[in-house]
Amino acid sequence: MISASAPAYGGTPPYGAGLHAVQIVGGGGYGTGPHVRSLAAGLVARGVRVTVVATPRAERLYGFTDAGAQVARLPVGRGGEVRTLAVLRAACAGSDLVHAHGLRSGMLAQAVLARRATPLVFTWHTKGEDEGVRARVMPVLERSVVRASRIVLGASTDLVDRARRRGARDARLSPIAVPAPRIPAQPDERARQKARAELGAVDRPLLLAAARLEPDHGHGALLDAARRWRSLSPPPLLAIAGEGSQRAALQRRIDDERLPVRLLGRRDDLPELLSAADVAVLAGAWEARPLLAQEALHAGAPLVAAAVEGVAELVGEAAELVPAGDADALAEAVSELLASPERRHRLAAMGRRQAAGWPTEDDTVAQVLAVYDELADALR
């Protein structure tokens, strides 16, 4: 059996030696990449052999090899689907179980394991807001993946409920813990002011958002709100960290409307940016445990977020919640926070308390190990 209470690091793990777990993450993301990196490190420390199936870019960003995992790199370019399946088949050959993160990874795992007895664990991190044909197809794909999985781990209670509605045999809540950012006990004011100066927010408030620049992440409402913030004196600067297919379209709108917004591209210094910001803003339509919300509360950055189920469950009362997609409510909530240092200070303190009660990385690894233990026993 695999010990769920083994020490996180150091020593000789008493159990787990010889178990081979394949983690499929693909291109990763702001939440899935750090989670799989953390999970791989914890599993390896407990004696589990881990293979992470990821794109070369995800390996560079998240350092799965540095966490002690073997990495099977997915191909990019033309003919990628056929070669992707070949890489997956080779990676999963002889494994004890396969753990897919995200719906696309789940579909790939299902295809590879169709004629094998290897158990599939599926972690459901997030759901998108789909339209048109995709909205009609997605429930079919979701149903197929969850029914093919021995166990579904949902990052929030509504994802667990969704998995059960789709026919999951076994669906459980599994909050995703990522490494807590290293925030100094005494913030470095010089570093804070330097970061603000580099962004162009020396004499004006700084707002920070971080999300992929994709259609379902609320950037339209965010720019609508930024248009309203132009009337404030001084108008705050909104800095958005992230990359995606909508970057060019968003930049055109920023330029055409002369919005006080800067697109920062992908950043790996989110904790430092949060320490410099006056308010963090999360306008995405739906994410179970968005990285920005977790890091904002850890850092003590006042947060305004869309009141969707996953986020509301995560932050409790330690953030200002507004209806998703409501630019007026978003603009008003941020404006009121900027006008009230006392409220910002209270939210910062509440956020740190809320974050202190979240599951740790060790808690997450322990739960996953317990799941693997069940499946390993069932196969004996």
mmCIF file of C-alpha atoms in Angstrom:
data_model
loop_
_atom_site.group_PDB
_atom_site.id
_atom_site.type_symbol
_atom_site.label_atom_id
_atom_site.label_comp_id
_atom_site.label_asym_id
_atom_site.label_seq_id
_atom_site.Cartn_x
_atom_site.Cartn_y
_atom_site.Cartn_z
ATOM 1 C CA MET A 1 0.000 0.000 0.000
ATOM 2 C CA ILE A 2 0.997 3.599 -0.544
ATOM 3 C CA SER A 3 1.286 5.745 2.549
ATOM 4 C CA ALA A 4 -0.743 8.950 2.437
ATOM 5 C CA SER A 5 0.998 10.208 5.550
ATOM 6 C CA ALA A 6 4.570 9.789 4.383
ATOM 7 C CA PRO A 7 6.854 12.769 4.919
ATOM 8 C CA ALA A 8 6.798 15.276 2.079
ATOM 9 C CA TYR A 9 10.549 15.465 1.632
ATOM 10 C CA GLY A 10 13.662 13.613 2.737
ATOM 11 C CA GLY A 11 14.062 10.197 4.276
ATOM 12 C CA THR A 12 13.215 6.854 2.706
ATOM 13 C CA PRO A 13 9.516 6.462 1.866
ATOM 14 C CA PRO A 14 8.230 3.205 3.410
ATOM 15 C CA TYR A 15 5.659 2.648 0.657
ATOM 16 C CA GLY A 16 5.109 3.438 -2.987
ATOM 17 C CA ALA A 17 8.401 2.121 -4.357
ATOM 18 C CA GLY A 18 7.814 0.720 -7.823
ATOM 19 C CA LEU A 19 4.429 2.383 -8.454
ATOM 20 C CA HIS A 20 4.428 4.172 -11.801
ATOM 21 C CA ALA A 21 1.915 7.043 -12.184
ATOM 22 C CA VAL A 22 1.583 8.946 -15.463
ATOM 23 C CA GLN A 23 0.414 12.564 -15.195
ATOM 24 C CA ILE A 24 -1.031 14.035 -18.419
ATOM 25 C CA VAL A 25 -1.055 17.825 -18.380
ATOM 26 C CA GLY A 26 -0.403 18.796 -22.003
ATOM 27 C CA GLY A 27 0.230 22.515 -22.327
ATOM 28 C CA GLY A 28 -0.626 23.175 -18.709
ATOM 29 C CA GLY A 29 -2.034 26.460 -17.504
ATOM 30 C CA TYR A 30 -1.827 28.944 -14.659
ATOM 31 C CA GLY A 31 -3.523 26.428 -12.347
ATOM 32 C CA THR A 32 -2.862 22.964 -13.775
ATOM 33 C CA GLY A 33 0.868 23.412 -14.465
ATOM 34 C CA PRO A 34 1.866 24.479 -10.932
ATOM 35 C CA HIS A 35 -0.431 21.823 -9.457
ATOM 36 C CA VAL A 36 1.080 18.967 -11.468
ATOM 37 C CA ARG A 37 4.593 20.209 -10.665
ATOM 38 C CA SER A 38 3.736 20.266 -6.943
ATOM 39 C CA LEU A 39 2.020 16.877 -7.141
ATOM 40 C CA ALA A 40 4.956 15.322 -8.992
ATOM 41 C CA ALA A 41 7.427 16.541 -6.371
ATOM 42 C CA GLY A 42 5.319 15.169 -3.530
ATOM 43 C CA LEU A 43 4.766 11.809 -5.204
ATOM 44 C CA VAL A 44 8.428 11.353 -6.094
ATOM 45 C CA ALA A 45 9.427 12.214 -2.520
ATOM 46 C CA ARG A 46 7.201 9.356 -1.372
ATOM 47 C CA GLY A 47 8.784 6.807 -3.689
ATOM 48 C CA VAL A 48 6.360 6.925 -6.622
ATOM 49 C CA ARG A 49 7.824 6.924 -10.120
ATOM 50 C CA VAL A 50 6.195 9.770 -12.046
ATOM 51 C CA THR A 51 6.070 10.447 -15.765
ATOM 52 C CA VAL A 52 4.612 13.794 -16.809
ATOM 53 C CA VAL A 53 3.270 14.060 -20.355
ATOM 54 C CA ALA A 54 3.566 17.705 -21.354
ATOM 55 C CA THR A 55 4.514 20.042 -24.160
ATOM 56 C CA PRO A 56 8.124 21.276 -24.266
ATOM 57 C CA ARG A 57 6.871 24.749 -23.368
ATOM 58 C CA ALA A 58 5.054 23.460 -20.256
ATOM 59 C CA GLU A 59 8.211 21.609 -19.187
ATOM 60 C CA ARG A 60 10.238 24.824 -19.517
ATOM 61 C CA LEU A 61 7.666 26.849 -17.576
ATOM 62 C CA TYR A 62 6.970 24.451 -14.723
ATOM 63 C CA GLY A 63 10.140 22.356 -14.397
ATOM 64 C CA PHE A 64 8.665 18.876 -14.033
ATOM 65 C CA THR A 65 12.120 17.349 -14.459
ATOM 66 C CA ASP A 66 13.428 19.471 -11.569
ATOM 67 C CA ALA A 67 10.614 17.998 -9.456
ATOM 68 C CA GLY A 68 12.076 14.525 -10.037
ATOM 69 C CA ALA A 69 9.665 13.371 -12.748
ATOM 70 C CA GLN A 70 10.449 11.841 -16.087
ATOM 71 C CA VAL A 71 8.959 13.902 -18.913
ATOM 72 C CA ALA A 72 7.424 12.601 -22.138
ATOM 73 C CA ARG A 73 7.340 15.619 -24.426
ATOM 74 C CA LEU A 74 4.346 16.051 -26.684
ATOM 75 C CA PRO A 75 5.009 16.960 -30.318
ATOM 76 C CA VAL A 76 4.087 20.310 -31.806
ATOM 77 C CA GLY A 77 3.403 21.285 -35.392
ATOM 78 C CA ARG A 78 1.745 19.459 -38.266
ATOM 79 C CA GLY A 79 0.562 15.914 -37.726
ATOM 80 C CA GLY A 80 0.675 16.487 -34.004
ATOM 81 C CA GLU A 81 -2.424 14.456 -33.083
ATOM 82 C CA VAL A 82 -1.115 11.174 -34.492
ATOM 83 C CA ARG A 83 2.305 11.691 -32.923
ATOM 84 C CA THR A 84 0.689 12.788 -29.644
ATOM 85 C CA LEU A 85 -1.153 9.475 -29.354
ATOM 86 C CA ALA A 86 2.078 7.606 -30.073
ATOM 87 C CA VAL A 87 3.903 9.490 -27.300
ATOM 88 C CA LEU A 88 1.035 8.827 -24.886
ATOM 89 C CA ARG A 89 0.918 5.117 -25.671
ATOM 90 C CA ALA A 90 4.644 4.807 -25.037
ATOM 91 C CA ALA A 91 4.452 6.818 -21.789
ATOM 92 C CA CYS A 92 1.500 4.819 -20.445
ATOM 93 C CA ALA A 93 2.877 1.396 -21.379
ATOM 94 C CA GLY A 94 3.423 -0.583 -18.199
ATOM 95 C CA SER A 95 2.144 2.189 -15.913
ATOM 96 C CA ASP A 96 0.077 1.355 -12.839
ATOM 97 C CA LEU A 97 -2.344 4.224 -13.368
ATOM 98 C CA VAL A 98 -2.865 7.327 -15.481
ATOM 99 C CA HIS A 99 -3.912 10.682 -14.029
ATOM 100 C CA ALA A 100 -5.281 13.209 -16.539
ATOM 101 C CA HIS A 101 -5.569 16.907 -15.717
ATOM 102 C CA GLY A 102 -8.158 18.818 -17.719
ATOM 103 C CA LEU A 103 -10.770 17.662 -20.216
ATOM 104 C CA ARG A 104 -8.499 17.491 -23.272
ATOM 105 C CA SER A 105 -5.968 15.412 -21.344
ATOM 106 C CA GLY A 106 -8.824 13.203 -20.203
ATOM 107 C CA MET A 107 -9.967 12.624 -23.788
ATOM 108 C CA LEU A 108 -6.444 11.709 -24.879
ATOM 109 C CA ALA A 109 -6.046 9.316 -21.947
ATOM 110 C CA GLN A 110 -9.387 7.718 -22.716
ATOM 111 C CA ALA A 111 -8.324 7.079 -26.308
ATOM 112 C CA VAL A 112 -5.010 5.531 -25.275
ATOM 113 C CA LEU A 113 -6.450 3.366 -22.490
ATOM 114 C CA ALA A 114 -9.527 2.169 -24.394
ATOM 115 C CA ARG A 115 -8.355 -1.458 -24.533
ATOM 116 C CA ARG A 116 -6.279 -1.504 -21.368
ATOM 117 C CA ALA A 117 -7.103 -2.286 -17.762
ATOM 118 C CA THR A 118 -4.958 0.623 -16.523
ATOM 119 C CA PRO A 119 -7.153 2.776 -14.251
ATOM 120 C CA LEU A 120 -7.754 6.422 -15.150
ATOM 121 C CA VAL A 121 -7.989 9.222 -12.581
ATOM 122 C CA PHE A 122 -9.362 12.504 -13.952
ATOM 123 C CA THR A 123 -8.906 15.840 -12.181
ATOM 124 C CA TRP A 124 -11.457 18.390 -13.387
ATOM 125 C CA HIS A 125 -9.900 21.800 -12.857
ATOM 126 C CA THR A 126 -12.256 24.145 -14.680
ATOM 127 C CA LYS A 127 -15.087 24.407 -17.149
ATOM 128 C CA GLY A 128 -15.377 26.840 -20.021
ATOM 129 C CA GLU A 129 -18.238 28.985 -21.181
ATOM 130 C CA ASP A 130 -18.940 27.512 -24.604
ATOM 131 C CA GLU A 131 -21.261 28.705 -27.343
ATOM 132 C CA GLY A 132 -22.784 27.326 -30.520
ATOM 133 C CA VAL A 133 -21.797 23.847 -31.688
ATOM 134 C CA ARG A 134 -19.123 23.565 -29.002
ATOM 135 C CA ALA A 135 -21.757 24.099 -26.288
ATOM 136 C CA ARG A 136 -23.727 21.146 -27.667
ATOM 137 C CA VAL A 137 -20.688 18.902 -28.010
ATOM 138 C CA MET A 138 -19.036 19.593 -24.647
ATOM 139 C CA PRO A 139 -21.572 17.707 -22.486
ATOM 140 C CA VAL A 140 -21.026 14.622 -24.670
ATOM 141 C CA LEU A 141 -17.246 14.862 -24.280
ATOM 142 C CA GLU A 142 -17.524 15.475 -20.540
ATOM 143 C CA ARG A 143 -19.823 12.469 -20.136
ATOM 144 C CA SER A 144 -17.441 10.264 -22.071
ATOM 145 C CA VAL A 145 -14.386 11.227 -19.990
ATOM 146 C CA VAL A 146 -15.990 10.999 -16.549
ATOM 147 C CA ARG A 147 -17.566 7.628 -17.339
ATOM 148 C CA ALA A 148 -14.217 6.282 -18.512
ATOM 149 C CA SER A 149 -12.559 7.379 -15.259
ATOM 150 C CA ARG A 150 -12.368 5.164 -12.199
ATOM 151 C CA ILE A 151 -12.307 8.261 -9.977
ATOM 152 C CA VAL A 152 -13.029 11.914 -10.811
ATOM 153 C CA LEU A 153 -11.470 14.585 -8.595
ATOM 154 C CA GLY A 154 -13.282 17.933 -8.827
ATOM 155 C CA ALA A 155 -11.524 21.148 -7.813
ATOM 156 C CA SER A 156 -14.807 22.602 -6.512
ATOM 157 C CA THR A 157 -18.138 21.219 -5.320
ATOM 158 C CA ASP A 158 -20.012 22.276 -8.446
ATOM 159 C CA LEU A 159 -17.517 20.359 -10.602
ATOM 160 C CA VAL A 160 -18.087 17.299 -8.430
ATOM 161 C CA ASP A 161 -21.861 17.737 -8.890
ATOM 162 C CA ARG A 162 -21.355 18.199 -12.630
ATOM 163 C CA ALA A 163 -19.307 14.992 -12.832
ATOM 164 C CA ARG A 164 -22.043 13.072 -11.030
ATOM 165 C CA ARG A 165 -24.684 14.457 -13.391
ATOM 166 C CA ARG A 166 -22.520 13.280 -16.299
ATOM 167 C CA GLY A 167 -22.500 9.754 -14.905
ATOM 168 C CA ALA A 168 -19.236 9.508 -12.940
ATOM 169 C CA ARG A 169 -18.885 6.259 -11.012
ATOM 170 C CA ASP A 170 -16.961 7.983 -8.202
ATOM 171 C CA ALA A 171 -16.567 11.769 -7.934
ATOM 172 C CA ARG A 172 -14.874 13.490 -5.007
ATOM 173 C CA LEU A 173 -13.940 17.003 -3.959
ATOM 174 C CA SER A 174 -10.200 17.573 -4.247
ATOM 175 C CA PRO A 175 -9.162 21.196 -3.674
ATOM 176 C CA ILE A 176 -6.054 21.968 -5.665
ATOM 177 C CA ALA A 177 -3.223 23.367 -3.573
ATOM 178 C CA VAL A 178 -0.378 25.135 -5.320
ATOM 179 C CA PRO A 179 2.794 26.443 -3.675
ATOM 180 C CA ALA A 180 2.118 29.455 -1.493
ATOM 181 C CA PRO A 181 4.000 32.461 -2.863
ATOM 182 C CA ARG A 182 7.037 33.574 -0.921
ATOM 183 C CA ILE A 183 5.852 36.887 0.452
ATOM 184 C CA PRO A 184 8.276 38.590 2.876
ATOM 185 C CA ALA A 185 6.928 39.313 6.347
ATOM 186 C CA GLN A 186 8.049 42.924 5.924
ATOM 187 C CA PRO A 187 7.348 44.066 2.356
ATOM 188 C CA ASP A 188 10.246 45.794 0.654
ATOM 189 C CA GLU A 189 8.845 49.261 -0.053
ATOM 190 C CA ARG A 190 11.714 50.114 -2.370
ATOM 191 C CA ALA A 191 11.052 47.015 -4.485
ATOM 192 C CA ARG A 192 7.341 47.805 -4.441
ATOM 193 C CA GLN A 193 7.869 51.324 -5.729
ATOM 194 C CA LYS A 194 10.331 50.084 -8.343
ATOM 195 C CA ALA A 195 7.739 47.623 -9.673
ATOM 196 C CA ARG A 196 5.118 50.355 -9.794
ATOM 197 C CA ALA A 197 7.487 52.685 -11.624
ATOM 198 C CA GLU A 198 8.295 50.021 -14.218
ATOM 199 C CA LEU A 199 4.585 49.608 -14.900
ATOM 200 C CA GLY A 200 3.931 53.357 -15.025
ATOM 201 C CA ALA A 201 1.911 53.634 -11.811
ATOM 202 C CA VAL A 202 4.014 55.931 -9.617
ATOM 203 C CA ASP A 203 1.356 58.589 -9.020
ATOM 204 C CA ARG A 204 -1.774 56.566 -9.700
ATOM 205 C CA PRO A 205 -3.444 53.432 -8.299
ATOM 206 C CA LEU A 206 -2.358 50.084 -9.743
ATOM 207 C CA LEU A 207 -4.871 47.321 -10.485
ATOM 208 C CA LEU A 208 -3.642 43.840 -11.394
ATOM 209 C CA ALA A 209 -5.399 41.073 -13.319
ATOM 210 C CA ALA A 210 -3.859 37.770 -14.435
ATOM 211 C CA ALA A 211 -5.530 35.276 -16.757
ATOM 212 C CA ARG A 212 -5.138 33.707 -20.158
ATOM 213 C CA LEU A 213 -6.192 36.094 -22.923
ATOM 214 C CA GLU A 214 -9.000 33.871 -24.126
ATOM 215 C CA PRO A 215 -12.712 34.578 -24.758
ATOM 216 C CA ASP A 216 -14.037 32.979 -21.549
ATOM 217 C CA HIS A 217 -11.850 34.891 -19.085
ATOM 218 C CA GLY A 218 -13.884 38.071 -18.698
ATOM 219 C CA HIS A 219 -11.566 40.523 -20.450
ATOM 220 C CA GLY A 220 -14.441 42.259 -22.230
ATOM 221 C CA ALA A 221 -16.064 43.212 -18.937
ATOM 222 C CA LEU A 222 -12.662 44.166 -17.556
ATOM 223 C CA LEU A 223 -12.016 46.638 -20.386
ATOM 224 C CA ASP A 224 -15.568 47.980 -20.066
ATOM 225 C CA ALA A 225 -14.811 48.681 -16.414
ATOM 226 C CA ALA A 226 -11.492 50.300 -17.332
ATOM 227 C CA ARG A 227 -13.379 52.719 -19.568
ATOM 228 C CA ARG A 228 -15.383 53.812 -16.521
ATOM 229 C CA TRP A 229 -12.243 54.172 -14.383
ATOM 230 C CA ARG A 230 -11.010 56.916 -16.715
ATOM 231 C CA SER A 231 -13.272 59.330 -14.835
ATOM 232 C CA LEU A 232 -11.445 58.725 -11.537
ATOM 233 C CA SER A 233 -8.797 61.201 -10.442
ATOM 234 C CA PRO A 234 -6.177 59.998 -10.975
ATOM 235 C CA PRO A 235 -7.350 57.163 -13.236
ATOM 236 C CA PRO A 236 -5.905 53.819 -12.116
ATOM 237 C CA LEU A 237 -3.671 51.764 -14.368
ATOM 238 C CA LEU A 238 -4.910 48.235 -15.047
ATOM 239 C CA ALA A 239 -2.062 45.766 -15.709
ATOM 240 C CA ILE A 240 -3.059 42.383 -17.164
ATOM 241 C CA ALA A 241 -0.595 39.488 -16.995
ATOM 242 C CA GLY A 242 -1.166 36.632 -19.413
ATOM 243 C CA GLU A 243 -1.005 35.517 -23.023
ATOM 244 C CA GLY A 244 -3.511 34.035 -25.428
ATOM 245 C CA SER A 245 -5.306 34.174 -28.734
ATOM 246 C CA GLN A 246 -7.138 37.424 -27.908
ATOM 247 C CA ARG A 247 -4.057 39.558 -27.282
ATOM 248 C CA ALA A 248 -4.123 41.403 -30.610
ATOM 249 C CA ALA A 249 -7.865 42.107 -30.390
ATOM 250 C CA LEU A 250 -7.579 43.357 -26.818
ATOM 251 C CA GLN A 251 -4.629 45.592 -27.679
ATOM 252 C CA ARG A 252 -6.561 47.109 -30.599
ATOM 253 C CA ARG A 253 -9.425 47.963 -28.290
ATOM 254 C CA ILE A 254 -7.080 49.423 -25.689
ATOM 255 C CA ASP A 255 -5.479 51.618 -28.353
ATOM 256 C CA ASP A 256 -8.738 52.614 -30.068
ATOM 257 C CA GLU A 257 -10.456 53.599 -26.819
ATOM 258 C CA ARG A 258 -7.308 54.924 -25.128
ATOM 259 C CA LEU A 259 -7.917 52.769 -22.102
ATOM 260 C CA PRO A 260 -5.564 52.961 -19.069
ATOM 261 C CA VAL A 261 -4.567 49.327 -19.549
ATOM 262 C CA ARG A 262 -1.239 47.544 -20.120
ATOM 263 C CA LEU A 263 -0.922 43.980 -21.370
ATOM 264 C CA LEU A 264 2.139 42.547 -19.638
ATOM 265 C CA GLY A 265 2.387 39.198 -21.391
ATOM 266 C CA ARG A 266 3.215 36.092 -19.444
ATOM 267 C CA ARG A 267 4.885 36.859 -16.109
ATOM 268 C CA ASP A 268 6.546 34.618 -13.555
ATOM 269 C CA ASP A 269 6.653 37.309 -10.840
ATOM 270 C CA LEU A 270 2.968 37.416 -9.905
ATOM 271 C CA PRO A 271 3.630 37.600 -6.118
ATOM 272 C CA GLU A 272 5.855 40.652 -6.626
ATOM 273 C CA LEU A 273 3.268 42.295 -8.870
ATOM 274 C CA LEU A 274 0.561 41.625 -6.290
ATOM 275 C CA SER A 275 2.698 43.173 -3.559
ATOM 276 C CA ALA A 276 2.910 46.321 -5.683
ATOM 277 C CA ALA A 277 -0.799 46.458 -6.584
ATOM 278 C CA ASP A 278 -3.531 48.344 -4.749
ATOM 279 C CA VAL A 279 -6.284 45.936 -5.857
ATOM 280 C CA ALA A 280 -6.319 42.562 -7.644
ATOM 281 C CA VAL A 281 -9.144 41.997 -10.129
ATOM 282 C CA LEU A 282 -10.525 38.638 -11.292
ATOM 283 C CA ALA A 283 -13.242 39.070 -13.921
ATOM 284 C CA GLY A 284 -13.141 35.565 -15.454
ATOM 285 C CA ALA A 285 -16.484 33.905 -16.064
ATOM 286 C CA TRP A 286 -15.564 30.655 -14.271
ATOM 287 C CA GLU A 287 -12.545 29.011 -12.705
ATOM 288 C CA ALA A 288 -12.527 26.574 -9.808
ATOM 289 C CA ARG A 289 -9.433 27.780 -7.938
ATOM 290 C CA PRO A 290 -7.832 30.555 -10.001
ATOM 291 C CA LEU A 291 -4.177 31.139 -9.279
ATOM 292 C CA LEU A 292 -4.635 34.916 -9.052
ATOM 293 C CA ALA A 293 -7.205 34.556 -6.262
ATOM 294 C CA GLN A 294 -4.976 32.181 -4.310
ATOM 295 C CA GLU A 295 -1.873 34.323 -4.631
ATOM 296 C CA ALA A 296 -3.762 37.570 -3.960
ATOM 297 C CA LEU A 297 -5.109 36.314 -0.642
ATOM 298 C CA HIS A 298 -1.722 34.869 0.344
ATOM 299 C CA ALA A 299 -0.113 38.211 -0.487
ATOM 300 C CA GLY A 300 -2.733 40.280 1.308
ATOM 301 C CA ALA A 301 -3.821 42.045 -1.890
ATOM 302 C CA PRO A 302 -7.473 43.206 -1.750
ATOM 303 C CA LEU A 303 -9.409 41.187 -4.331
ATOM 304 C CA VAL A 304 -12.468 41.980 -6.430
ATOM 305 C CA ALA A 305 -13.732 38.844 -8.181
ATOM 306 C CA ALA A 306 -16.633 37.476 -10.193
ATOM 307 C CA ALA A 307 -19.066 35.702 -7.852
ATOM 308 C CA VAL A 308 -19.053 32.301 -9.530
ATOM 309 C CA GLU A 309 -19.288 29.111 -7.502
ATOM 310 C CA GLY A 310 -15.681 28.001 -7.535
ATOM 311 C CA VAL A 311 -14.296 31.426 -6.643
ATOM 312 C CA ALA A 312 -16.938 32.133 -3.993
ATOM 313 C CA GLU A 313 -16.181 28.775 -2.386
ATOM 314 C CA LEU A 314 -12.454 29.562 -2.414
ATOM 315 C CA VAL A 315 -12.431 33.107 -1.008
ATOM 316 C CA GLY A 316 -15.443 33.119 1.305
ATOM 317 C CA GLU A 317 -15.966 36.650 2.622
ATOM 318 C CA ALA A 318 -12.338 37.669 2.075
ATOM 319 C CA ALA A 319 -13.000 39.398 -1.264
ATOM 320 C CA GLU A 320 -15.474 41.764 -2.889
ATOM 321 C CA LEU A 321 -17.645 39.598 -5.135
ATOM 322 C CA VAL A 322 -19.601 40.963 -8.100
ATOM 323 C CA PRO A 323 -21.858 39.296 -10.692
ATOM 324 C CA ALA A 324 -19.863 37.709 -13.521
ATOM 325 C CA GLY A 325 -19.861 39.843 -16.643
ATOM 326 C CA ASP A 326 -21.284 42.932 -14.889
ATOM 327 C CA ALA A 327 -18.825 45.678 -15.829
ATOM 328 C CA ASP A 328 -20.719 48.361 -13.897
ATOM 329 C CA ALA A 329 -20.633 46.353 -10.664
ATOM 330 C CA LEU A 330 -16.969 45.546 -11.210
ATOM 331 C CA ALA A 331 -16.061 49.183 -11.839
ATOM 332 C CA GLU A 332 -18.018 50.348 -8.794
ATOM 333 C CA ALA A 333 -16.544 47.747 -6.429
ATOM 334 C CA VAL A 334 -12.978 48.640 -7.454
ATOM 335 C CA SER A 335 -13.675 52.389 -7.244
ATOM 336 C CA GLU A 336 -15.070 52.023 -3.729
ATOM 337 C CA LEU A 337 -12.050 50.007 -2.611
ATOM 338 C CA LEU A 338 -9.641 52.583 -4.021
ATOM 339 C CA ALA A 339 -11.494 55.262 -2.063
ATOM 340 C CA SER A 340 -11.288 53.310 1.217
ATOM 341 C CA PRO A 341 -7.811 52.403 2.546
ATOM 342 C CA GLU A 342 -9.469 51.034 5.678
ATOM 343 C CA ARG A 343 -11.568 48.565 3.690
ATOM 344 C CA ARG A 344 -8.527 47.488 1.705
ATOM 345 C CA HIS A 345 -6.608 46.868 4.924
ATOM 346 C CA ARG A 346 -9.469 44.765 6.363
ATOM 347 C CA LEU A 347 -9.746 42.697 3.193
ATOM 348 C CA ALA A 348 -6.000 42.087 3.193
ATOM 349 C CA ALA A 349 -6.134 40.739 6.746
ATOM 350 C CA MET A 350 -9.219 38.623 6.000
ATOM 351 C CA GLY A 351 -7.526 37.243 2.899
ATOM 352 C CA ARG A 352 -4.462 36.063 4.793
ATOM 353 C CA ARG A 353 -6.687 34.335 7.357
ATOM 354 C CA GLN A 354 -8.728 32.662 4.617
ATOM 355 C CA ALA A 355 -5.589 31.454 2.830
ATOM 356 C CA ALA A 356 -4.189 30.018 6.067
ATOM 357 C CA GLY A 357 -7.146 27.631 6.193
ATOM 358 C CA TRP A 358 -6.743 26.219 2.695
ATOM 359 C CA PRO A 359 -5.404 22.695 2.135
ATOM 360 C CA THR A 360 -1.634 22.565 1.858
ATOM 361 C CA GLU A 361 0.414 20.909 -0.865
ATOM 362 C CA ASP A 362 0.990 17.979 1.519
ATOM 363 C CA ASP A 363 -2.780 17.679 2.065
ATOM 364 C CA THR A 364 -3.338 17.504 -1.683
ATOM 365 C CA VAL A 365 -0.607 14.914 -2.229
ATOM 366 C CA ALA A 366 -1.931 12.842 0.684
ATOM 367 C CA GLN A 367 -5.420 12.749 -0.832
ATOM 368 C CA VAL A 368 -4.107 11.768 -4.252
ATOM 369 C CA LEU A 369 -1.947 9.043 -2.693
ATOM 370 C CA ALA A 370 -5.006 7.677 -0.905
ATOM 371 C CA VAL A 371 -6.819 7.492 -4.252
ATOM 372 C CA TYR A 372 -3.869 5.729 -5.862
ATOM 373 C CA ASP A 373 -3.781 3.340 -2.889
ATOM 374 C CA GLU A 374 -7.408 2.358 -3.469
ATOM 375 C CA LEU A 375 -6.802 1.689 -7.148
ATOM 376 C CA ALA A 376 -3.608 -0.285 -6.476
ATOM 377 C CA ASP A 377 -5.441 -2.484 -3.951
ATOM 378 C CA ALA A 378 -8.273 -3.064 -6.421
ATOM 379 C CA LEU A 379 -5.836 -4.304 -9.043
ATOM 380 C CA ARG A 380 -4.192 -6.842 -6.738
#
